[in-house]
PDB file of C-alpha atoms in Angstrom:
ATOM      1  CA  MET A  59      12.107 -16.867  34.389  1.00 66.00           C
ATOM      2  CA  GLU A  60      14.761 -15.707  31.884  1.00 76.00           C
ATOM      3  CA  SER A  61      12.991 -17.228  29.134  1.00 78.00           C
ATOM      4  CA  ILE A  62       9.816 -15.485  29.872  1.00 81.00           C
ATOM      5  CA  VAL A  63      11.476 -12.141  29.696  1.00 74.00           C
ATOM      6  CA  TYR A  64      12.882 -13.090  26.098  1.00 70.00           C
ATOM      7  CA  ILE A  65       9.371 -14.197  24.982  1.00 78.00           C
ATOM      8  CA  PHE A  66       7.777 -10.959  26.388  1.00 67.00           C
ATOM      9  CA  ILE A  67      10.294  -8.687  24.420  1.00 72.00           C
ATOM     10  CA  ALA A  68       9.811 -10.774  21.274  1.00 69.00           C
ATOM     11  CA  LEU A  69       6.096 -10.343  21.439  1.00 68.00           C
ATOM     12  CA  ILE A  70       6.556  -6.485  22.016  1.00 70.00           C
ATOM     13  CA  ALA A  71       8.828  -6.379  19.099  1.00 61.00           C
ATOM     14  CA  VAL A  72       6.291  -8.230  16.868  1.00 62.00           C
ATOM     15  CA  PHE A  73       3.542  -5.940  18.088  1.00 61.00           C
ATOM     16  CA  LEU A  74       5.562  -2.851  17.368  1.00 60.00           C
ATOM     17  CA  LEU A  75       7.129  -3.807  13.945  1.00 54.00           C
ATOM     18  CA  LYS A  76       3.952  -5.753  12.326  1.00 57.00           C
ATOM     19  CA  PRO A  77       2.304  -2.368  11.142  1.00 56.00           C
ATOM     20  CA  ILE A  78       5.494  -1.239   9.185  1.00 56.00           C
ATOM     21  CA  LEU A  79       6.568  -4.807   7.895  1.00 57.00           C
ATOM     22  CA  PRO A  80       5.734  -5.297   4.188  1.00 60.00           C
ATOM     23  CA  ALA A  81       2.260  -7.091   3.776  1.00 66.00           C
ATOM     24  CA  ARG A  82       2.847 -10.746   2.930  1.00 72.00           C
ATOM     25  CA  GLY A  83       1.858 -11.735  -0.567  1.00 82.00           C
ATOM     26  CA  VAL A  84       2.151  -8.053  -1.754  1.00 94.00           C
ATOM     27  CA  ARG A  85       4.648  -7.100  -4.500  1.00 96.00           C
ATOM     28  CA  GLN A  86       6.968  -4.149  -3.547  1.00 95.00           C
ATOM     29  CA  ILE A  87       8.202  -1.678  -6.089  1.00 97.00           C
ATOM     30  CA  THR A  88      10.081   1.471  -6.049  1.00 96.00           C
ATOM     31  CA  ALA A  89       8.976   4.811  -7.472  1.00 95.00           C
ATOM     32  CA  ALA A  90      11.317   4.335 -10.381  1.00 94.00           C
ATOM     33  CA  GLN A  91       9.816   0.977 -11.224  1.00 96.00           C
ATOM     34  CA  LEU A  92       6.304   2.623 -10.947  1.00 97.00           C
ATOM     35  CA  LYS A  93       7.221   4.651 -14.160  1.00 95.00           C
ATOM     36  CA  ASN A  94       7.219   1.367 -16.306  1.00 95.00           C
ATOM     37  CA  GLU A  95       4.061   0.040 -14.485  1.00 96.00           C
ATOM     38  CA  LEU A  96       2.138   3.195 -15.583  1.00 97.00           C
ATOM     39  CA  ARG A  97       2.490   2.063 -19.150  1.00 94.00           C
ATOM     40  CA  ILE A  98       0.923  -1.245 -18.661  1.00 93.00           C
ATOM     41  CA  LYS A  99      -2.846  -1.670 -19.360  1.00 93.00           C
ATOM     42  CA  GLY A 100      -5.031  -3.738 -17.116  1.00 94.00           C
ATOM     43  CA  LYS A 101      -3.926  -2.201 -13.867  1.00 97.00           C
ATOM     44  CA  GLN A 102      -5.744  -0.101 -11.260  1.00 98.00           C
ATOM     45  CA  PHE A 103      -3.875   2.641  -9.573  1.00 98.00           C
ATOM     46  CA  ILE A 104      -5.051   3.796  -6.031  1.00 98.00           C
ATOM     47  CA  ASP A 105      -3.804   6.567  -4.104  1.00 98.00           C
ATOM     48  CA  VAL A 106      -4.696   6.325  -0.434  1.00 98.00           C
ATOM     49  CA  ARG A 107      -3.585   9.743   0.891  1.00 98.00           C
ATOM     50  CA  THR A 108      -6.173  12.302   2.070  1.00 98.00           C
ATOM     51  CA  ALA A 109      -8.045  14.383  -0.735  1.00 97.00           C
ATOM     52  CA  GLY A 110      -6.074  17.447   0.183  1.00 98.00           C
ATOM     53  CA  GLU A 111      -2.654  15.647  -0.280  1.00 98.00           C
ATOM     54  CA  TYR A 112      -4.008  14.211  -3.617  1.00 98.00           C
ATOM     55  CA  LYS A 113      -4.986  17.682  -4.865  1.00 97.00           C
ATOM     56  CA  SER A 114      -1.816  19.216  -3.918  1.00 96.00           C
ATOM     57  CA  ARG A 115       0.300  16.727  -5.999  1.00 96.00           C
ATOM     58  CA  SER A 116      -0.753  13.494  -7.592  1.00 97.00           C
ATOM     59  CA  ILE A 117      -0.024  10.973 -10.466  1.00 97.00           C
ATOM     60  CA  ARG A 118      -2.655  11.390 -13.164  1.00 95.00           C
ATOM     61  CA  GLN A 119      -3.240   7.531 -13.498  1.00 97.00           C
ATOM     62  CA  PHE A 120      -4.104   7.110  -9.739  1.00 98.00           C
ATOM     63  CA  LYS A 121      -7.544   7.456  -8.524  1.00 98.00           C
ATOM     64  CA  ASN A 122      -7.915   9.035  -4.930  1.00 98.00           C
ATOM     65  CA  ILE A 123      -9.490   6.628  -2.344  1.00 98.00           C
ATOM     66  CA  PRO A 124      -8.369   7.748   1.101  1.00 98.00           C
ATOM     67  CA  LEU A 125      -7.261   4.931   3.325  1.00 98.00           C
ATOM     68  CA  HIS A 126     -10.141   5.502   5.801  1.00 97.00           C
ATOM     69  CA  GLU A 127     -12.550   5.077   3.038  1.00 98.00           C
ATOM     70  CA  LEU A 128     -11.052   2.157   1.202  1.00 98.00           C
ATOM     71  CA  ALA A 129     -13.012  -0.647   2.840  1.00 96.00           C
ATOM     72  CA  GLU A 130     -16.286   1.057   1.898  1.00 96.00           C
ATOM     73  CA  ASN A 131     -15.107   1.569  -1.753  1.00 96.00           C
ATOM     74  CA  THR A 132     -13.715  -1.567  -2.855  1.00 94.00           C
ATOM     75  CA  SER A 133     -16.675  -1.863  -5.147  1.00 93.00           C
ATOM     76  CA  LEU A 134     -14.829   0.530  -7.261  1.00 94.00           C
ATOM     77  CA  LEU A 135     -12.057  -2.061  -7.815  1.00 97.00           C
ATOM     78  CA  SER A 136     -11.812  -5.279  -9.810  1.00 96.00           C
ATOM     79  CA  LYS A 137     -10.388  -8.318  -8.112  1.00 96.00           C
ATOM     80  CA  GLU A 138      -9.365  -9.413 -11.683  1.00 95.00           C
ATOM     81  CA  GLU A 139      -6.859  -6.633 -12.063  1.00 97.00           C
ATOM     82  CA  GLU A 140      -3.789  -5.767 -10.208  1.00 98.00           C
ATOM     83  CA  VAL A 141      -3.991  -2.947  -7.748  1.00 98.00           C
ATOM     84  CA  ILE A 142      -1.096  -0.683  -7.392  1.00 98.00           C
ATOM     85  CA  VAL A 143      -1.178   1.429  -4.182  1.00 98.00           C
ATOM     86  CA  ILE A 144       0.670   4.589  -3.294  1.00 98.00           C
ATOM     87  CA  CYS A 145       0.620   7.097  -0.356  1.00 98.00           C
ATOM     88  CA  ALA A 146       2.957   9.675   0.709  1.00 97.00           C
ATOM     89  CA  SER A 147       5.817   7.354   2.335  1.00 95.00           C
ATOM     90  CA  GLY A 148       4.626   3.825   1.788  1.00 93.00           C
ATOM     91  CA  MET A 149       3.110   3.372   5.247  1.00 93.00           C
ATOM     92  CA  ARG A 150      -0.575   3.849   4.541  1.00 96.00           C
ATOM     93  CA  SER A 151      -0.344   2.135   1.231  1.00 96.00           C
ATOM     94  CA  ASN A 152       1.176  -0.874   3.176  1.00 94.00           C
ATOM     95  CA  LYS A 153      -1.873  -0.822   5.309  1.00 94.00           C
ATOM     96  CA  ALA A 154      -4.270  -0.558   2.372  1.00 97.00           C
ATOM     97  CA  SER A 155      -2.502  -3.623   0.760  1.00 96.00           C
ATOM     98  CA  LYS A 156      -2.995  -5.673   3.903  1.00 94.00           C
ATOM     99  CA  LEU A 157      -6.592  -4.685   3.803  1.00 96.00           C
ATOM    100  CA  LEU A 158      -6.970  -5.570   0.300  1.00 97.00           C
ATOM    101  CA  ARG A 159      -5.327  -9.004   0.875  1.00 95.00           C
ATOM    102  CA  LYS A 160      -7.899  -9.657   3.822  1.00 94.00           C
ATOM    103  CA  LEU A 161     -10.564  -8.671   1.327  1.00 95.00           C
ATOM    104  CA  GLY A 162      -9.499 -11.259  -1.217  1.00 95.00           C
ATOM    105  CA  TYR A 163      -7.642  -9.163  -3.615  1.00 96.00           C
ATOM    106  CA  LYS A 164      -4.645 -11.482  -5.014  1.00 95.00           C
ATOM    107  CA  ARG A 165      -2.582  -9.082  -7.129  1.00 97.00           C
ATOM    108  CA  ILE A 166      -1.507  -6.054  -5.111  1.00 97.00           C
ATOM    109  CA  THR A 167       1.632  -3.803  -5.464  1.00 97.00           C
ATOM    110  CA  ASN A 168       2.941  -1.362  -2.999  1.00 97.00           C
ATOM    111  CA  VAL A 169       5.081   1.647  -4.092  1.00 97.00           C
ATOM    112  CA  LYS A 170       7.830   1.867  -1.379  1.00 94.00           C
ATOM    113  CA  GLY A 171       8.568   5.457  -0.554  1.00 95.00           C
ATOM    114  CA  GLY A 172       5.363   6.589  -1.950  1.00 97.00           C
ATOM    115  CA  MET A 173       4.958  10.077  -3.403  1.00 97.00           C
ATOM    116  CA  ASN A 174       8.018  11.232  -1.390  1.00 96.00           C
ATOM    117  CA  ALA A 175      10.160   9.133  -3.682  1.00 96.00           C
ATOM    118  CA  TRP A 176       8.290  10.041  -6.964  1.00 96.00           C
ATOM    119  CA  ARG A 177      10.161  12.289  -9.249  1.00 87.00           C
ATOM    120  CA  GLY A 178       7.858  12.071 -12.192  1.00 68.00           C
TER     121      GLY A 178
END
């Protein structure tokens, strides 16, 4: 009986932690590392925050595709080029990274800390 309780607790922990764990196969970078990435050609920069958040503060190279619209707008992205994803804190961009992986994108980078960590 005791082992069933441990299994149940482990399943609950996995269920609660899965959304915040980094997406498997997705490169994670800091906002400081992003500054170097912005200089490299052949990359796609996607900001998955809402349009209002994007208008109030954004990074010039990033195109705004809100997370809730991403699945319908992947035709705007090339699977051949790396996709670098940012949001406010890194949570939505992590979800976007997982979605892009499921849709067959191979080179995805998530900006940890998002715009909250950006000091551009």
